[in-house]
Short mmCIF file of C-alpha atoms and ligand atoms in Angstrom, two decimals:
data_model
loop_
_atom_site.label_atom_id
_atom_site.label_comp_id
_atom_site.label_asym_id
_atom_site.label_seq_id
_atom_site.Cartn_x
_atom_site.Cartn_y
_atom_site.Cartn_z
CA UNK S 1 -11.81 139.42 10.69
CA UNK S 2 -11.57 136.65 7.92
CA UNK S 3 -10.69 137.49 4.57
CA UNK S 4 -12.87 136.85 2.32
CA UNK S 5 -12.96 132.76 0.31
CA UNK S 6 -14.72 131.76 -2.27
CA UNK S 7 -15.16 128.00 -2.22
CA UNK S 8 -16.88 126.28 -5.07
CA UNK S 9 -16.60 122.85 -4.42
CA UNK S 10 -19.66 121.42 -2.57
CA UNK S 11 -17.59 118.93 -0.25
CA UNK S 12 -15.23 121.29 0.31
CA UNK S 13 -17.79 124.09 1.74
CA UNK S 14 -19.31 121.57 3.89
CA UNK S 15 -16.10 120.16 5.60
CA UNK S 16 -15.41 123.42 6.36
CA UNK S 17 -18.95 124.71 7.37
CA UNK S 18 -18.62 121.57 9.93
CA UNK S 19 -15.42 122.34 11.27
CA UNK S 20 -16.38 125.34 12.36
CA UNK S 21 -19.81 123.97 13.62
CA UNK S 22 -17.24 121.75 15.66
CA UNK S 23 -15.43 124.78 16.91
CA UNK S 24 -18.74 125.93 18.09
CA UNK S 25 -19.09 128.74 15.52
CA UNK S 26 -22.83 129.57 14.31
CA UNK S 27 -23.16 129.94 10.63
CA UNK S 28 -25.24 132.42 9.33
CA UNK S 29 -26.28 131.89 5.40
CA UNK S 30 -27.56 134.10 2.83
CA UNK S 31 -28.71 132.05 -1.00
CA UNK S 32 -28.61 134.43 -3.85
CA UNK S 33 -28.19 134.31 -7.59
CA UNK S 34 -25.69 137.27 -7.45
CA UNK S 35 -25.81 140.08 -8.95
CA UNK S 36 -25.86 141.53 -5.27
CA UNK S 37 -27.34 144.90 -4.49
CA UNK S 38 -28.33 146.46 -1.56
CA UNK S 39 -31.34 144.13 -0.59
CA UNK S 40 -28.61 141.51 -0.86
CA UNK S 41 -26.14 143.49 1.71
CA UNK S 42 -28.96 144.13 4.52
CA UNK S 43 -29.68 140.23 4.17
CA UNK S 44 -25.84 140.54 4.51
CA UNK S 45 -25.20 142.52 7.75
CA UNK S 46 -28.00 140.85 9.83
CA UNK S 47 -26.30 137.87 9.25
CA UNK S 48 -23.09 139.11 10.31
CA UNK S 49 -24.86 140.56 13.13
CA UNK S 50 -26.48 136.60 14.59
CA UNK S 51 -23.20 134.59 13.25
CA UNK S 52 -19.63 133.98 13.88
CA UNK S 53 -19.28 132.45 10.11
CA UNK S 54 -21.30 134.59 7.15
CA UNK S 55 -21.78 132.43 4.25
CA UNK S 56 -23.21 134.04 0.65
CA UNK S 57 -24.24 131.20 -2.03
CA UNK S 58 -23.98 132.75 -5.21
CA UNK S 59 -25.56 130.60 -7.78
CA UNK S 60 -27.79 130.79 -10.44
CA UNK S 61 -29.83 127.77 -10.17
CA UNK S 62 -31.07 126.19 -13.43
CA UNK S 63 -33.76 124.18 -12.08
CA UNK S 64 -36.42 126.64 -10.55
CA UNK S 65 -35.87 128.67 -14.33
CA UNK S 66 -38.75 127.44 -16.80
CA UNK S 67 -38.08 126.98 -20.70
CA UNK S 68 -38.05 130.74 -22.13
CA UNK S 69 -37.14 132.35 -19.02
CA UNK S 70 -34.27 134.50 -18.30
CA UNK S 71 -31.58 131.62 -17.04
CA UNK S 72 -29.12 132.28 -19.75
CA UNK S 73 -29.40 136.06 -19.70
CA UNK S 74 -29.57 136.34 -15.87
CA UNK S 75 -27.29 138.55 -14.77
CA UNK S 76 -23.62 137.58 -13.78
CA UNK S 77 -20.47 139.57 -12.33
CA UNK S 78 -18.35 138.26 -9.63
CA UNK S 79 -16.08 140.79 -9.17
CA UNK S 80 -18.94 143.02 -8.40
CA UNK S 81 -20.33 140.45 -6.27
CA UNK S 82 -17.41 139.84 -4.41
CA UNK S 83 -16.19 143.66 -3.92
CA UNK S 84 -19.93 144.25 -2.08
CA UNK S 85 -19.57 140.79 -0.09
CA UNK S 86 -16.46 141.55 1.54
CA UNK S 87 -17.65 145.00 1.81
CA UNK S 88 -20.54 143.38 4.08
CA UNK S 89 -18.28 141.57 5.76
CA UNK S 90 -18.82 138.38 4.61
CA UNK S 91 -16.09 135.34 5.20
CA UNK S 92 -16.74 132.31 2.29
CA UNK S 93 -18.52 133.40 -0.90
CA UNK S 94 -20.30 129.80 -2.21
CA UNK S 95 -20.41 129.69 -5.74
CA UNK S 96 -20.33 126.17 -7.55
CA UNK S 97 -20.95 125.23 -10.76
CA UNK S 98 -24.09 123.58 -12.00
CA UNK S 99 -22.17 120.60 -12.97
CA UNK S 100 -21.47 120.07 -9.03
CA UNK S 101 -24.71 120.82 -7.69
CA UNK S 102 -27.03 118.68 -10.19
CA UNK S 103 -23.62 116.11 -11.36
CA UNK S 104 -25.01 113.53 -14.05
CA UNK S 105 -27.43 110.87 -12.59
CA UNK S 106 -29.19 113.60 -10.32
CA UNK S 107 -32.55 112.78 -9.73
CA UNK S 108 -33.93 114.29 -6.43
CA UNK S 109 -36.19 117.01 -5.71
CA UNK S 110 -38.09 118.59 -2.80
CA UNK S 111 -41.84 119.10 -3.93
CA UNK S 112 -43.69 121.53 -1.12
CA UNK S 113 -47.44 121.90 -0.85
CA UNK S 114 -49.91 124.00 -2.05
CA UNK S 115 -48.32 127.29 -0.77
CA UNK S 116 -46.71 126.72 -3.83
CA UNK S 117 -49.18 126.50 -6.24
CA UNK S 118 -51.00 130.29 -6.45
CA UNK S 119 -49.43 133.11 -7.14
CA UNK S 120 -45.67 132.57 -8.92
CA UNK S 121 -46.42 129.04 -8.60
CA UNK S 122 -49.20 129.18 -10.74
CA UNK S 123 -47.24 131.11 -13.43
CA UNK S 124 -44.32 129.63 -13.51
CA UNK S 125 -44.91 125.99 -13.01
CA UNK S 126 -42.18 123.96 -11.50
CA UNK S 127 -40.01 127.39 -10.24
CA UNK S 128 -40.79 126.41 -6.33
CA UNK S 129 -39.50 122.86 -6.60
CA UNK S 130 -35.72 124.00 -7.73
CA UNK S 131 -35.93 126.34 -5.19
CA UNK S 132 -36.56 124.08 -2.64
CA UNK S 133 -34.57 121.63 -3.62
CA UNK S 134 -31.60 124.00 -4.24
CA UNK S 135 -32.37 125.25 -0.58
CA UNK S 136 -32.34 122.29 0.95
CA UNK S 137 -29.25 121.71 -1.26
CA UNK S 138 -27.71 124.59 0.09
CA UNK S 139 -28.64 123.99 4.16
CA UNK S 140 -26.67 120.77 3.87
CA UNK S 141 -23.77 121.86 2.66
CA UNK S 142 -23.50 125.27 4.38
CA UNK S 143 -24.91 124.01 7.56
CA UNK S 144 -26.26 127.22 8.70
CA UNK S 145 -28.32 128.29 11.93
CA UNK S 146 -29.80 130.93 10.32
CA UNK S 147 -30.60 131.53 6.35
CA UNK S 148 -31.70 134.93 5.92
CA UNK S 149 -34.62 135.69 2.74
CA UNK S 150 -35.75 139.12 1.76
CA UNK S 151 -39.54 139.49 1.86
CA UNK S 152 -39.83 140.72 -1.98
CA UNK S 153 -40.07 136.83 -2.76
CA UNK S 154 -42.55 136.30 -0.24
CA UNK S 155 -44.01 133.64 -1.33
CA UNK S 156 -40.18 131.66 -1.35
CA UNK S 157 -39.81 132.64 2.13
CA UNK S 158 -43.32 131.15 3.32
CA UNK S 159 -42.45 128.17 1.13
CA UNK S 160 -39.26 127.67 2.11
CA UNK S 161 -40.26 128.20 6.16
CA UNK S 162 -42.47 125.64 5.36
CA UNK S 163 -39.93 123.13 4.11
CA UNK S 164 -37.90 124.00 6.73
CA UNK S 165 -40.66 122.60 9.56
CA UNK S 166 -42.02 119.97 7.39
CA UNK S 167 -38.28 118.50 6.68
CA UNK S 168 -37.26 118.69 10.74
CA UNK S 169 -34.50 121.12 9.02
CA UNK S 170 -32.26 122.68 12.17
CA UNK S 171 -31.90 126.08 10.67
CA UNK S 172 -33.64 129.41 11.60
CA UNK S 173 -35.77 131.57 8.58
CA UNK S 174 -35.46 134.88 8.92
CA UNK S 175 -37.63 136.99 6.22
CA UNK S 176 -36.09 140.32 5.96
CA UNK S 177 -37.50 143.92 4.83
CA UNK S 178 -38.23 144.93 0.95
CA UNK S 179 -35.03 147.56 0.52
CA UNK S 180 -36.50 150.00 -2.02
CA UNK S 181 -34.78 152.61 -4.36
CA UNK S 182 -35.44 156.25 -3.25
CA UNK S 183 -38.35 156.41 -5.73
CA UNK S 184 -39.97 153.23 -3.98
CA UNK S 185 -38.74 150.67 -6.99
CA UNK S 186 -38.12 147.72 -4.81
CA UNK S 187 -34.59 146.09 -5.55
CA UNK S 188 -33.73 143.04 -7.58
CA UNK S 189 -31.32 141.77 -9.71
CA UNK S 190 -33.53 142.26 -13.11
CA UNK S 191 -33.98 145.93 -12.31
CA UNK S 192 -30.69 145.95 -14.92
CA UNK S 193 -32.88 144.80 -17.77
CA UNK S 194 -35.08 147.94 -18.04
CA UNK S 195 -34.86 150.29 -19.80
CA UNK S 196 -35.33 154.27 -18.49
CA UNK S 197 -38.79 154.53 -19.99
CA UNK S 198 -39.44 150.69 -18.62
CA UNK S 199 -37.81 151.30 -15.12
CA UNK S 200 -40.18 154.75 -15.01
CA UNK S 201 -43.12 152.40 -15.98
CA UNK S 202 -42.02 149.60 -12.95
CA UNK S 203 -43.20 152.66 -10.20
CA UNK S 204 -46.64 151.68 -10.97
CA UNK S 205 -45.66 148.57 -9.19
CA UNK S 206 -45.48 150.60 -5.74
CA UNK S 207 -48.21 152.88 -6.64
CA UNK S 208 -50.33 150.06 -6.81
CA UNK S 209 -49.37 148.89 -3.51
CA UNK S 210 -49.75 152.25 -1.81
CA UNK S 211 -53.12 152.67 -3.28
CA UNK S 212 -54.29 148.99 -1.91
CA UNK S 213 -52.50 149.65 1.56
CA UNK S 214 -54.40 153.34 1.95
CA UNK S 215 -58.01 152.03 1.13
CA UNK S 216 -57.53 149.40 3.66
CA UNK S 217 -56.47 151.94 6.01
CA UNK S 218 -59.74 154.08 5.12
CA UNK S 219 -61.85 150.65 5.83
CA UNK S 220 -61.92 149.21 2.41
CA UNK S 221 -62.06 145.18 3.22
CA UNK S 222 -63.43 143.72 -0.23
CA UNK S 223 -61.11 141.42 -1.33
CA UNK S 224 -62.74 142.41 -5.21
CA UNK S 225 -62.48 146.00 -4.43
CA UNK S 226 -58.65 145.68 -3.38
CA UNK S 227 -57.50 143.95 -5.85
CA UNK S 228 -59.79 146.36 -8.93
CA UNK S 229 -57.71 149.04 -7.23
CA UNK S 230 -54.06 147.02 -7.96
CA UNK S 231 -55.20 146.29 -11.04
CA UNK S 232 -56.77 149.84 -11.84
CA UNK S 233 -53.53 151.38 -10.77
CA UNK S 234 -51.08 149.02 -13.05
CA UNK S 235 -53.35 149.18 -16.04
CA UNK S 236 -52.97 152.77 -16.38
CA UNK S 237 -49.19 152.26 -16.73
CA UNK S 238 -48.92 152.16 -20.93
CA UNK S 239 -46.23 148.53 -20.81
CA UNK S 240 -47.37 147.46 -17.70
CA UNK S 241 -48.60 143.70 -18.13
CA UNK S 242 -49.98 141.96 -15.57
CA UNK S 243 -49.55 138.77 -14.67
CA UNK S 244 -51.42 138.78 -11.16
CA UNK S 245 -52.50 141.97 -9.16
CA UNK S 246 -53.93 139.40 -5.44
CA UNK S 247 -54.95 139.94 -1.89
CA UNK S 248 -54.14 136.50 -0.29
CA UNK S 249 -53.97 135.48 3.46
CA UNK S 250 -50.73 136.40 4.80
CA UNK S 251 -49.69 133.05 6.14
CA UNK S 252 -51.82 130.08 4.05
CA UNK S 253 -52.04 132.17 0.56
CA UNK S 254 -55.37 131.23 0.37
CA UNK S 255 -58.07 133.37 -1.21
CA UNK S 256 -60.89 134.86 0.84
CA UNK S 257 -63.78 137.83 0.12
CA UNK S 258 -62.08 139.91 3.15
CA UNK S 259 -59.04 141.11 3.69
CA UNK S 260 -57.54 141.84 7.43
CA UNK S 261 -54.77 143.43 8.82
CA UNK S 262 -52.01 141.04 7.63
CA UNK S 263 -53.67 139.87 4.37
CA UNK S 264 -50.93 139.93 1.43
CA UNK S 265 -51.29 142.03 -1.45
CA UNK S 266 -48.99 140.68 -4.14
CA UNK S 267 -48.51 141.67 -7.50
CA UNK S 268 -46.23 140.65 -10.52
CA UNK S 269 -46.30 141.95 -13.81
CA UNK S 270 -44.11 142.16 -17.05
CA UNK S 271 -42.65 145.39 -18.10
CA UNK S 272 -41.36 145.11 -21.48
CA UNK S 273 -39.47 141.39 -21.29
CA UNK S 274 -38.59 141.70 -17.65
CA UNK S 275 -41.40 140.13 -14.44
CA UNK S 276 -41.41 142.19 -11.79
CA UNK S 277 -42.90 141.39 -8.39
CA UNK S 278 -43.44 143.32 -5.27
CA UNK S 279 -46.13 143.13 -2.15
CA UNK S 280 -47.01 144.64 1.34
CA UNK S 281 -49.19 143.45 4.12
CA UNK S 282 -51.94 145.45 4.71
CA UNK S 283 -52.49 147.34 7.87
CA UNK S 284 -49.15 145.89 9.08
CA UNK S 285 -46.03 147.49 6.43
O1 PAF L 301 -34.18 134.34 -4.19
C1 PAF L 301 -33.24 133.84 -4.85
O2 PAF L 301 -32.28 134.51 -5.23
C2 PAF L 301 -33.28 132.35 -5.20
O3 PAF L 301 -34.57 131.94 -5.46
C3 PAF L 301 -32.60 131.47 -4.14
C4 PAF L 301 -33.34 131.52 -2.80
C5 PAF L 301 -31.17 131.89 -3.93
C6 PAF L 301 -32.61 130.01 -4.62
O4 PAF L 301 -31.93 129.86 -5.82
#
């Protein structure tokens, strides 16, 4: 086995992502912000599993933050990050600097459609188009065959599948299972800004869900009713804020007055000063 690189020039991570492309190696790449936890190292060991080279991009990107959001006090450690990489088995840790990735004179960006525009997209204007365009960023210089995406951020990973056939882009998507503390808190990186009362508070998030998904199962298809029941759920949390509580169409986003089995229920919400977001399909997780 490798040992594990970190590489944070761009040019240099793509010379040697196509050498090895050359030597007939597939590359398997997973794009976080560090701050890597377990959600992070299943994204981690499938790719290991489908590749011969296992990239992890660690890098908070600037451009899909808005003004007043949490870019500056996002969290950062890459020790940690690189003790749990090469505990996944990962070969070239990608972390560059801002400066490289948006250099002075930058001026391109990937805009996607309207998946983008409910949900996040509607709250945080502009977020989608850095992360597409730090995507795409990140596909040409890794050159992967496979980027793996955990299905918390659904609405990234049907964005950023959608890039990927829009833009002719040569790389597989692979959406990957919400990885959930033992209580059912699913994982992220901003989980470290609650506090205990706030991270007791974030369960509702779940609860929520659980509530939606088990009236479905007992026949429940209003689209109204569903998402009352989200919203009944979170507003009984004291410090539960809620920025949307949705049932969407699984694959377009778009709103309709039924749900079916596949149907998205998506909520995000602000506990204290951190946004949380979590979602299931119905009839289907
Ligand atoms: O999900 C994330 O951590 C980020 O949005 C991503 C995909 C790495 C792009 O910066």
């Amino acid at each position: 086995m490798m040992q594990l690189q970190i590489i944070e020039s761009p040019e240099q991570m793509q010379q040697f992502a196509l050498a090895a492309r050359q030597r007939g190696e597939r590359i398997a790449l997973v794009p976080t912000m560090g701050y890597l936890h377990e959600g992070h190292a299943s994204l981690m060991r499938e790719g290991r599993r489908r590749a011969d080279l296992l990239v992890v991009s660690i890098f908070v990107n600037p451009t899909q933050f808005g003004v007043g959001e949490d870019f500056e006090k996002y969290p950062r450690d890459m020790a940690r990050d690189s003790a749990l990489a090469a505990a996944a088995g990962v070969d070239v840790i990608f972390a560059p600097t801002a400066a490289a990735m948006y250099p002075h004179g930058y001026q391109t960006y990937v805009d996607a459609g309207p998946l983008t525009e409910p949900l996040c997209g509607a709250s945080r204007p502009g977020h989608f188009r850095g992360v597409t365009t730090v995507v795409c960023k990140l596909f040409n210089i890794v050159q992967p065959d496979v980027a793996l995406f955990g299905r918390k951020d659904y609405q990234q990973l049907a964005v950023i599948r959608q890039m990927a056939i829009d833009l002719n882009m040569p790389v597989e998507i692979a959406g990957m299972p919400i990885v959930r503390e033992p209580d059912g808190l699913a994982m992220s990186s901003r989980n470290v800004y609650l506090s205990p009362a706030e991270r007791g508070r974030a369960l509702a998030l779940k609860r929520a869900l659980d509530a939606a998904r088990t009236a479905f199962a007992a026949g429940e298809r209003s689209v109204n009713a569903l998402e009352n029941l989200l919203k009944g759920v979170l507003s009984q949390e004291d410090g539960v804020e809620i920025d949307y509580a949705e049932i969407r169409d699984g694959m377009t986003l778009e709103r309709s007055d039924f749900a079916v089995s596949g149907s998205l229920a998506a909520i995000a919400v602000r506990v204290g000063k951190t946004r949380l977001i979590d979602n299931c399909l119905l009839g289907a997780d």
